[in-house]
GROMACS .gro file of N, CA and C in nm:
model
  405
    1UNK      N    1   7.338   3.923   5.105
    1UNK     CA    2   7.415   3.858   5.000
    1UNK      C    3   7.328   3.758   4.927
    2UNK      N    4   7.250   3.708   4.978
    2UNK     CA    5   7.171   3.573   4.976
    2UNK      C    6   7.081   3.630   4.843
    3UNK      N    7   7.034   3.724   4.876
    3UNK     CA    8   6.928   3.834   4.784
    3UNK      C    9   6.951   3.884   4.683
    4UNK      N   10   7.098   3.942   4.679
    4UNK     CA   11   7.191   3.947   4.565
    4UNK      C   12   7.183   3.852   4.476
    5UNK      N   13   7.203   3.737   4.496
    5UNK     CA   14   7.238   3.604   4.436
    5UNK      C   15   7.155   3.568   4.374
    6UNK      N   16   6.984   3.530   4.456
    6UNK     CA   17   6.894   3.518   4.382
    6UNK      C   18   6.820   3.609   4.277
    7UNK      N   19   6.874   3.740   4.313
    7UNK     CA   20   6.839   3.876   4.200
    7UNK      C   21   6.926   3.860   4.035
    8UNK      N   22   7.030   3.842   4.120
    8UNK     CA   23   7.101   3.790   3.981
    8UNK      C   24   7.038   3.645   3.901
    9UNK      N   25   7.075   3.577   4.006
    9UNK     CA   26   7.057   3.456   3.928
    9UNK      C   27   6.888   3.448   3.860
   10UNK      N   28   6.780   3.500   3.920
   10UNK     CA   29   6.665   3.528   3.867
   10UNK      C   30   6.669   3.599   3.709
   11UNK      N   31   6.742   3.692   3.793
   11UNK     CA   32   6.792   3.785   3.652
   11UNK      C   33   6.840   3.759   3.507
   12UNK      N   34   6.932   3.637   3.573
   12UNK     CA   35   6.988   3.588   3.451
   12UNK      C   36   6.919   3.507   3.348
   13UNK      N   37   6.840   3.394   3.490
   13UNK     CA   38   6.717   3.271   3.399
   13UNK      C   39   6.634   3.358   3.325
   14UNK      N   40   6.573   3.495   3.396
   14UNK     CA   41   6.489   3.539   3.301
   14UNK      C   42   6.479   3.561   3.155
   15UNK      N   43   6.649   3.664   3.151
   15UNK     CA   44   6.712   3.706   3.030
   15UNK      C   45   6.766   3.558   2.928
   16UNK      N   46   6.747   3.443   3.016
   16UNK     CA   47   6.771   3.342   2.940
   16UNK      C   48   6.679   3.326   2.847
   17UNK      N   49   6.541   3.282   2.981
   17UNK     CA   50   6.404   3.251   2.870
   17UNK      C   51   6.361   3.390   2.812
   18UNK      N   52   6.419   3.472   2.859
   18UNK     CA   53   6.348   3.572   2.707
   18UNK      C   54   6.425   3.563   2.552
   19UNK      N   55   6.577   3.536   2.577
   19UNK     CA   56   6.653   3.491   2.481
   19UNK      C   57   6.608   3.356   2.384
   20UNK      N   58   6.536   3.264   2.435
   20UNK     CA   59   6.499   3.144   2.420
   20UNK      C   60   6.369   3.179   2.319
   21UNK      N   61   6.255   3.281   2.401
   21UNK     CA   62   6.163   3.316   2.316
   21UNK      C   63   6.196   3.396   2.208
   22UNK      N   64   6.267   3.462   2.211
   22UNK     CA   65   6.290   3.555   2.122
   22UNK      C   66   6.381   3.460   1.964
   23UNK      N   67   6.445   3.363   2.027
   23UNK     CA   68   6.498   3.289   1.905
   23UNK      C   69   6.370   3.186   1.848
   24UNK      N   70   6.272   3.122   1.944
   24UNK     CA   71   6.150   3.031   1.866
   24UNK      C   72   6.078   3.189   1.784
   25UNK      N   73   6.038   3.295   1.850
   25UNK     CA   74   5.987   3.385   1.725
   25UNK      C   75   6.094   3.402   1.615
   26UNK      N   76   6.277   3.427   1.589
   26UNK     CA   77   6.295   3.410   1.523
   26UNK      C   78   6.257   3.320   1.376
   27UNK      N   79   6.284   3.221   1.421
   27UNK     CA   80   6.274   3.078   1.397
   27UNK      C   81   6.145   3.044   1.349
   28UNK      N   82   6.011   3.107   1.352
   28UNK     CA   83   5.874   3.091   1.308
   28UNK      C   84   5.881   3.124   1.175
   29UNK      N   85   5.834   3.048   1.050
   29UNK     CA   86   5.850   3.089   0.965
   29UNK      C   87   5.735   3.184   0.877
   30UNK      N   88   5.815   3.269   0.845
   30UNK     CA   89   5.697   3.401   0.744
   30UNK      C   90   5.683   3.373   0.618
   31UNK      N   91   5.553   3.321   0.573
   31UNK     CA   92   5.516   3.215   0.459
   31UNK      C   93   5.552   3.331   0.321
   32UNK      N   94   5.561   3.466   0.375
   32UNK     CA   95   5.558   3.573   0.248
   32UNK      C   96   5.681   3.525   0.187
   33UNK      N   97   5.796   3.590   0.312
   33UNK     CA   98   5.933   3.599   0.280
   33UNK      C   99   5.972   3.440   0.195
   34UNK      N  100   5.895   3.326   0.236
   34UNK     CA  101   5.919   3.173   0.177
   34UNK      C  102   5.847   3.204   0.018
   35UNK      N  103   5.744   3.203   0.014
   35UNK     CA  104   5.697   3.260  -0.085
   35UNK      C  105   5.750   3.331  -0.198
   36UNK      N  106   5.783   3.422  -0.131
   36UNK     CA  107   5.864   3.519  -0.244
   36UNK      C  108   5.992   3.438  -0.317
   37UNK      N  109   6.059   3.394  -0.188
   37UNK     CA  110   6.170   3.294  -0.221
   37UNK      C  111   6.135   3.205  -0.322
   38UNK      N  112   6.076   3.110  -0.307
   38UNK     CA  113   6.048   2.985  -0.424
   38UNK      C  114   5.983   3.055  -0.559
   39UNK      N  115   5.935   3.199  -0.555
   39UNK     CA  116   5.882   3.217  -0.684
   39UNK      C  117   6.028   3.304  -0.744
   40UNK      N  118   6.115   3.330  -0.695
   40UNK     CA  119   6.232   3.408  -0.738
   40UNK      C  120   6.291   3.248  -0.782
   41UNK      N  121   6.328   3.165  -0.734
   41UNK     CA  122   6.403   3.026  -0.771
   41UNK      C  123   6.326   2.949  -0.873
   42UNK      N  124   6.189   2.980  -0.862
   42UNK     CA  125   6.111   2.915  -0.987
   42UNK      C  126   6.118   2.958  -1.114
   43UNK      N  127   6.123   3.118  -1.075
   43UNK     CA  128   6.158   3.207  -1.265
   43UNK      C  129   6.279   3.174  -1.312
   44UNK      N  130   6.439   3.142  -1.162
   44UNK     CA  131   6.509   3.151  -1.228
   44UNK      C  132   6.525   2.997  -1.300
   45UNK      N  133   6.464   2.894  -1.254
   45UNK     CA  134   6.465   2.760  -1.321
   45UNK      C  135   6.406   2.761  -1.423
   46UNK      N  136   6.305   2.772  -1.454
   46UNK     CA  137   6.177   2.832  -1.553
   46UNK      C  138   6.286   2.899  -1.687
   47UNK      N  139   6.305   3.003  -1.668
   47UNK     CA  140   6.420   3.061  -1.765
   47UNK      C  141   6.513   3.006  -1.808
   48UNK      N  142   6.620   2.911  -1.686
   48UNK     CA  143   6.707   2.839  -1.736
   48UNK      C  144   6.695   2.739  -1.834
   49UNK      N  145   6.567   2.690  -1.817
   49UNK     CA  146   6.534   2.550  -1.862
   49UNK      C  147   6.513   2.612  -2.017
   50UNK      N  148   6.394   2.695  -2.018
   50UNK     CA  149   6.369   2.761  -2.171
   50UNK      C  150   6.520   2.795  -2.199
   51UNK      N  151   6.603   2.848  -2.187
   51UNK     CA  152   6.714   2.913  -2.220
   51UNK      C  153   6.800   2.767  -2.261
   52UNK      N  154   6.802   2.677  -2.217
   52UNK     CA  155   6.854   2.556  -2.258
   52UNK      C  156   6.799   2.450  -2.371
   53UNK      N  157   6.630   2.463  -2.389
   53UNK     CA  158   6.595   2.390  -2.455
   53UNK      C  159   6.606   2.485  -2.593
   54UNK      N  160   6.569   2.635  -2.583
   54UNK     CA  161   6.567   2.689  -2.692
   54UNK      C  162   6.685   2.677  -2.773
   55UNK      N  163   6.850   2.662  -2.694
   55UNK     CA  164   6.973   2.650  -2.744
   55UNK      C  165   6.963   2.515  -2.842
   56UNK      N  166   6.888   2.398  -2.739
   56UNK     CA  167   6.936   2.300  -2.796
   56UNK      C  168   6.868   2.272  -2.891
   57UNK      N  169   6.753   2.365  -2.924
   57UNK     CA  170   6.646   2.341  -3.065
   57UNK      C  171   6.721   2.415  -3.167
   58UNK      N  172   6.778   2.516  -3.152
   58UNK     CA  173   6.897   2.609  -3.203
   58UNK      C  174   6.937   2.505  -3.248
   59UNK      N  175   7.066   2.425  -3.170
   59UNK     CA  176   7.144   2.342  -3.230
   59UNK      C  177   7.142   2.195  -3.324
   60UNK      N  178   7.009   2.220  -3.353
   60UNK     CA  179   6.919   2.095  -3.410
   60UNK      C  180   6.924   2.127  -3.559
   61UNK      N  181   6.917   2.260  -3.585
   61UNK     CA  182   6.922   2.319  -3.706
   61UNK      C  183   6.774   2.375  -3.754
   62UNK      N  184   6.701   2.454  -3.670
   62UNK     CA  185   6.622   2.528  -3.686
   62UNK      C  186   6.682   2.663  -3.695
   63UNK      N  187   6.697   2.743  -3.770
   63UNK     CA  188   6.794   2.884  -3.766
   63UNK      C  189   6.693   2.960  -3.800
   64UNK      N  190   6.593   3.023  -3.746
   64UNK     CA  191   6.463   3.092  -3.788
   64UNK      C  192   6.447   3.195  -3.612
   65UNK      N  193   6.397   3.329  -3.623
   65UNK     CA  194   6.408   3.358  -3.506
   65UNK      C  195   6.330   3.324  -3.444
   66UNK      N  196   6.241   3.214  -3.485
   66UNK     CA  197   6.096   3.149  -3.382
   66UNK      C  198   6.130   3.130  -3.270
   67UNK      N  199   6.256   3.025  -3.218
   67UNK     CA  200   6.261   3.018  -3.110
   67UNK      C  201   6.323   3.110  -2.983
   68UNK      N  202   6.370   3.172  -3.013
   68UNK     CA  203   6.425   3.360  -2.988
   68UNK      C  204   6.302   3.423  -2.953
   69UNK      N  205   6.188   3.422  -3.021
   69UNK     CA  206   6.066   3.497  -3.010
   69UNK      C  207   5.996   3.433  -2.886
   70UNK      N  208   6.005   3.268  -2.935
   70UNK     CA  209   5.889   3.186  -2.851
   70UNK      C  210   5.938   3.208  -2.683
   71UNK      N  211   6.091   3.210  -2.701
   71UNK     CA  212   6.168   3.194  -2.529
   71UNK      C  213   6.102   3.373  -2.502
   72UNK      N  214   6.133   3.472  -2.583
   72UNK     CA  215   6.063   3.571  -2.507
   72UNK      C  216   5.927   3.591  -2.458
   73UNK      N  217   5.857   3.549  -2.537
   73UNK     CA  218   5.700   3.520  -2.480
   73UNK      C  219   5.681   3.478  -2.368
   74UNK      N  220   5.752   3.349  -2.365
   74UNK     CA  221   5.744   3.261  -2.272
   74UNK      C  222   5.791   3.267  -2.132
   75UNK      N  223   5.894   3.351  -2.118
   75UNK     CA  224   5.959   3.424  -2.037
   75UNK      C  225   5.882   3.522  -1.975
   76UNK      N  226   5.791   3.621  -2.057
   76UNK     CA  227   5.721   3.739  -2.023
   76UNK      C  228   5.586   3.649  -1.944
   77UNK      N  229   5.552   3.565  -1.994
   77UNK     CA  230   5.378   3.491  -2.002
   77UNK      C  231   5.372   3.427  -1.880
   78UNK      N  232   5.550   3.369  -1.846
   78UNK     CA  233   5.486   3.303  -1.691
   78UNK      C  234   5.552   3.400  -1.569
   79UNK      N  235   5.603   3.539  -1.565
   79UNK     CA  236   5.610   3.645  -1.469
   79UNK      C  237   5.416   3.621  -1.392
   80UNK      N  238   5.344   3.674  -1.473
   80UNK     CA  239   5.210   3.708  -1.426
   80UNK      C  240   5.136   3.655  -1.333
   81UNK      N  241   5.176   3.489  -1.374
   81UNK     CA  242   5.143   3.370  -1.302
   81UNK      C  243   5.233   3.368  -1.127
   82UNK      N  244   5.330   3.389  -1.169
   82UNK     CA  245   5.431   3.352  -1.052
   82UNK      C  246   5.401   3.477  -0.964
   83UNK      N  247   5.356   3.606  -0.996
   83UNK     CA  248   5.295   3.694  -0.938
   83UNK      C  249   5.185   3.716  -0.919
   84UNK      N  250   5.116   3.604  -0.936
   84UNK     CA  251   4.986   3.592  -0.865
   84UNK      C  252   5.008   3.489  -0.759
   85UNK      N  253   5.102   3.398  -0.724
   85UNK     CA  254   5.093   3.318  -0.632
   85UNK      C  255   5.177   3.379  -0.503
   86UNK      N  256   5.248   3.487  -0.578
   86UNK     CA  257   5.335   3.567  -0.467
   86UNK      C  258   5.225   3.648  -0.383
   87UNK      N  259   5.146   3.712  -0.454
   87UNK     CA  260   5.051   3.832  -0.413
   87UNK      C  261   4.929   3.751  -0.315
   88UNK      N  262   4.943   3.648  -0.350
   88UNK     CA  263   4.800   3.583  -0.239
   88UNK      C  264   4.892   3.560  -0.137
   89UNK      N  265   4.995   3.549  -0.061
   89UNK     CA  266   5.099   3.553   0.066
   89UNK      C  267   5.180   3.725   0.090
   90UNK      N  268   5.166   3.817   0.015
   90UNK     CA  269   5.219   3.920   0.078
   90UNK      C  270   5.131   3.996   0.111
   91UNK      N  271   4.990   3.966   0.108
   91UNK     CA  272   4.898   4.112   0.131
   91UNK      C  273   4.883   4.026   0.329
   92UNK      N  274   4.922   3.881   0.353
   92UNK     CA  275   4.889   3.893   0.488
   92UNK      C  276   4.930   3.973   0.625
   93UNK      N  277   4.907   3.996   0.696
   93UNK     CA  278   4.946   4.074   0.855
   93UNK      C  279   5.049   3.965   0.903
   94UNK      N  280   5.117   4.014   0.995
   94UNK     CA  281   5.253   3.953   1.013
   94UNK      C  282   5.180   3.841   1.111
   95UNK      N  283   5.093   3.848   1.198
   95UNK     CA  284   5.054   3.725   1.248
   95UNK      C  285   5.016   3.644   1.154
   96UNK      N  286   4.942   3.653   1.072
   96UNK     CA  287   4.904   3.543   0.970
   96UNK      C  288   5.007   3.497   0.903
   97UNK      N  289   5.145   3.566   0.847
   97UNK     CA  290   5.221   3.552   0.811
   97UNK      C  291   5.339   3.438   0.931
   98UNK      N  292   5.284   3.404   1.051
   98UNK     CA  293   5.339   3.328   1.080
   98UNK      C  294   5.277   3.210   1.136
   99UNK      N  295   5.177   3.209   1.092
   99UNK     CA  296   5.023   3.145   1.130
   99UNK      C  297   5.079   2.975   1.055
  100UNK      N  298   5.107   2.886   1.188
  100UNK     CA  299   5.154   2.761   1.108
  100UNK      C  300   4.988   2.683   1.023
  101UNK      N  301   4.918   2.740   1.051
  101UNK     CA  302   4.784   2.660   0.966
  101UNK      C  303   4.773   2.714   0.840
  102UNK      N  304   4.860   2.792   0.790
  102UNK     CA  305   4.885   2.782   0.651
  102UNK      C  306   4.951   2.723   0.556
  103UNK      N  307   5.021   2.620   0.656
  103UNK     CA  308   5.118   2.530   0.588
  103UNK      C  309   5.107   2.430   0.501
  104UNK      N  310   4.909   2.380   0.464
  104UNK     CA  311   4.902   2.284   0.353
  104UNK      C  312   4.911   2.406   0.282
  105UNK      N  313   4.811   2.518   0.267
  105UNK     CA  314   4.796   2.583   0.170
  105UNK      C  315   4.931   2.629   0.061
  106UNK      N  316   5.029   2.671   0.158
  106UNK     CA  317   5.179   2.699   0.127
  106UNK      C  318   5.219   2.602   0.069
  107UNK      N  319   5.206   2.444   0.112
  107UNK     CA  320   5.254   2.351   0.012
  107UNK      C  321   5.187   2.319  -0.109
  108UNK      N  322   5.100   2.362  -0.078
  108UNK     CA  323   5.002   2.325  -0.277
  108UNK      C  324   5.014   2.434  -0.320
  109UNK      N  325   5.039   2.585  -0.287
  109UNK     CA  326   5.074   2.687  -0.385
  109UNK      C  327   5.274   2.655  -0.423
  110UNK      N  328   5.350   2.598  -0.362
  110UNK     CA  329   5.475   2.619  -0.401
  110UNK      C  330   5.473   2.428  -0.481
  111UNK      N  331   5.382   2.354  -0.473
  111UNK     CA  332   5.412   2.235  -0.557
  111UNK      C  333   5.318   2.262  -0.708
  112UNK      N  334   5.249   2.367  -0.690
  112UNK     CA  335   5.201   2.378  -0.803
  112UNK      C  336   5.276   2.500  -0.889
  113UNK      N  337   5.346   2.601  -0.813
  113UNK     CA  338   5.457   2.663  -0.849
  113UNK      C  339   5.580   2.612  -0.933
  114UNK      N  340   5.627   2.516  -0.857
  114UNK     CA  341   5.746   2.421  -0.902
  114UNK      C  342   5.685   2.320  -1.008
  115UNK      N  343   5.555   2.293  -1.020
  115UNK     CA  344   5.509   2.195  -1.149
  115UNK      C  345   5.526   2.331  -1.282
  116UNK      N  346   5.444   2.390  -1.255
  116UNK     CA  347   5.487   2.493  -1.371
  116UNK      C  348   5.602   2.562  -1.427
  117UNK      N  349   5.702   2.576  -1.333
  117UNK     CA  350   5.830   2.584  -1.331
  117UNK      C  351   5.944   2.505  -1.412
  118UNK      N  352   5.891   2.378  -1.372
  118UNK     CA  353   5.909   2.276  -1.418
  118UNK      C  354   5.889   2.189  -1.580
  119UNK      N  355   5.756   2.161  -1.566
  119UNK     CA  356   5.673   2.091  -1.652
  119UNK      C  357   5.664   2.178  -1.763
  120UNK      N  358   5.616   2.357  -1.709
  120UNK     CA  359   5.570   2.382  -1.858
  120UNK      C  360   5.734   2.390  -1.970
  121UNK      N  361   5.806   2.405  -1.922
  121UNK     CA  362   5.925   2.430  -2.058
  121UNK      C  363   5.906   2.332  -2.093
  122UNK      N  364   5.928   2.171  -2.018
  122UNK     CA  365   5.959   2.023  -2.096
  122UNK      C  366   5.801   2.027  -2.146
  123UNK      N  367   5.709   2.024  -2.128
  123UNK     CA  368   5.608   2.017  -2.203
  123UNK      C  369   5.603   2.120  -2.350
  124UNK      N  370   5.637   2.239  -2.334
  124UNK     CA  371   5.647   2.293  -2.455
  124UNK      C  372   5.733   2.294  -2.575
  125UNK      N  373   5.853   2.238  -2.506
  125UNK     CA  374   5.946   2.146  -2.579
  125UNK      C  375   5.913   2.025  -2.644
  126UNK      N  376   5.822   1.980  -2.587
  126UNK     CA  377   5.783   1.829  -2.643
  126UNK      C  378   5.648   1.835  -2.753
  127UNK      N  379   5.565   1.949  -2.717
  127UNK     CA  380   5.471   1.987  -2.806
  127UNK      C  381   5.548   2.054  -2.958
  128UNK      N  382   5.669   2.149  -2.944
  128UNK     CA  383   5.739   2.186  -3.064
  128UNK      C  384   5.804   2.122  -3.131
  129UNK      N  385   5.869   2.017  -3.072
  129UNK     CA  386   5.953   1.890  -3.123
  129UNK      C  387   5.796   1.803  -3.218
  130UNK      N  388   5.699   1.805  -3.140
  130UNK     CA  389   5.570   1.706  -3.225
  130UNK      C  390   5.550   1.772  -3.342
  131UNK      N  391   5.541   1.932  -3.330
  131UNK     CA  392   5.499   2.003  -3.414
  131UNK      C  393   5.558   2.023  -3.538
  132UNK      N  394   5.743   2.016  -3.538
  132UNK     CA  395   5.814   1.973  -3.607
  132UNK      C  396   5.856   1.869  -3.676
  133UNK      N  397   5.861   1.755  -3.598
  133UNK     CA  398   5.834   1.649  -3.669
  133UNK      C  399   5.684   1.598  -3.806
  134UNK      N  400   5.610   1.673  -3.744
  134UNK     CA  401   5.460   1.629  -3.902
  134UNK      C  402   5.551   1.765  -3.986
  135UNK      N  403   5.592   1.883  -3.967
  135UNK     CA  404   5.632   1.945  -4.068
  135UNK      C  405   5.701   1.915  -4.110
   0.00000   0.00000   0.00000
């Protein structure tokens, strides 16, 4: 009986700590799948933002299809970019892909992601607004 008990109960701790490991490998993060993520949330901010400033240059009383044209460019021009920062994290092997010593690198490709994301609409907004104003 005694043998029983400890078979089980062995049995059980084991299936515990394998449960235990199996959730910290969950839980390791895969810099691709993150990656991919922040450059899908960056186009869609990126877009929104153009899509908002172009309205509100619209509503300024520019009625010319420039800014219609410029948001499509602009839209097309930073895909290339955001798929080059994706493509340097999906060509890795799944160990590297969970390799925590990639984690400055991951933060200066997704803060320089999110600056461009960011910065370039209000910056190109602020360069067309200059550009308009001397005209």
């Amino acid at each position: 009986m005694n043998e029983l008990t400890n078979s089980h109960g062995s049995g059980s701790r084991g299936s515990g700590n394998h449960e235990v490991a199996d959730q910290s490998d969950a839980k390791a993060r895969d810099w691709r799948k993150s990656m991919s993520d922040h450059v899908a949330y960056a186009l869609l901010v990126y877009t929104g933002l153009q899509i908002f400033m172009t309205v509100k240059a619209l509503g300024e009383g520019t009625s010319s299809l420039l800014p219609y044209v410029a948001l499509v460019i602009l839209v097309a021009a930073i895909i290339p970019a955001c798929r080059w920062f994706e493509r340097r994290w999906t060509g890795m092997s799944d160990e590297e892909a969970a390799d925590e010593a990639h984690a400055g690198a991951f933060r200066r490709d997704t803060v320089m992601l999110w600056v461009l994301a960011i910065g370039l609409p209000l910056a190109l907004t602020g360069l067309c607004k200059a550009i308009f104003a001397v005209i």
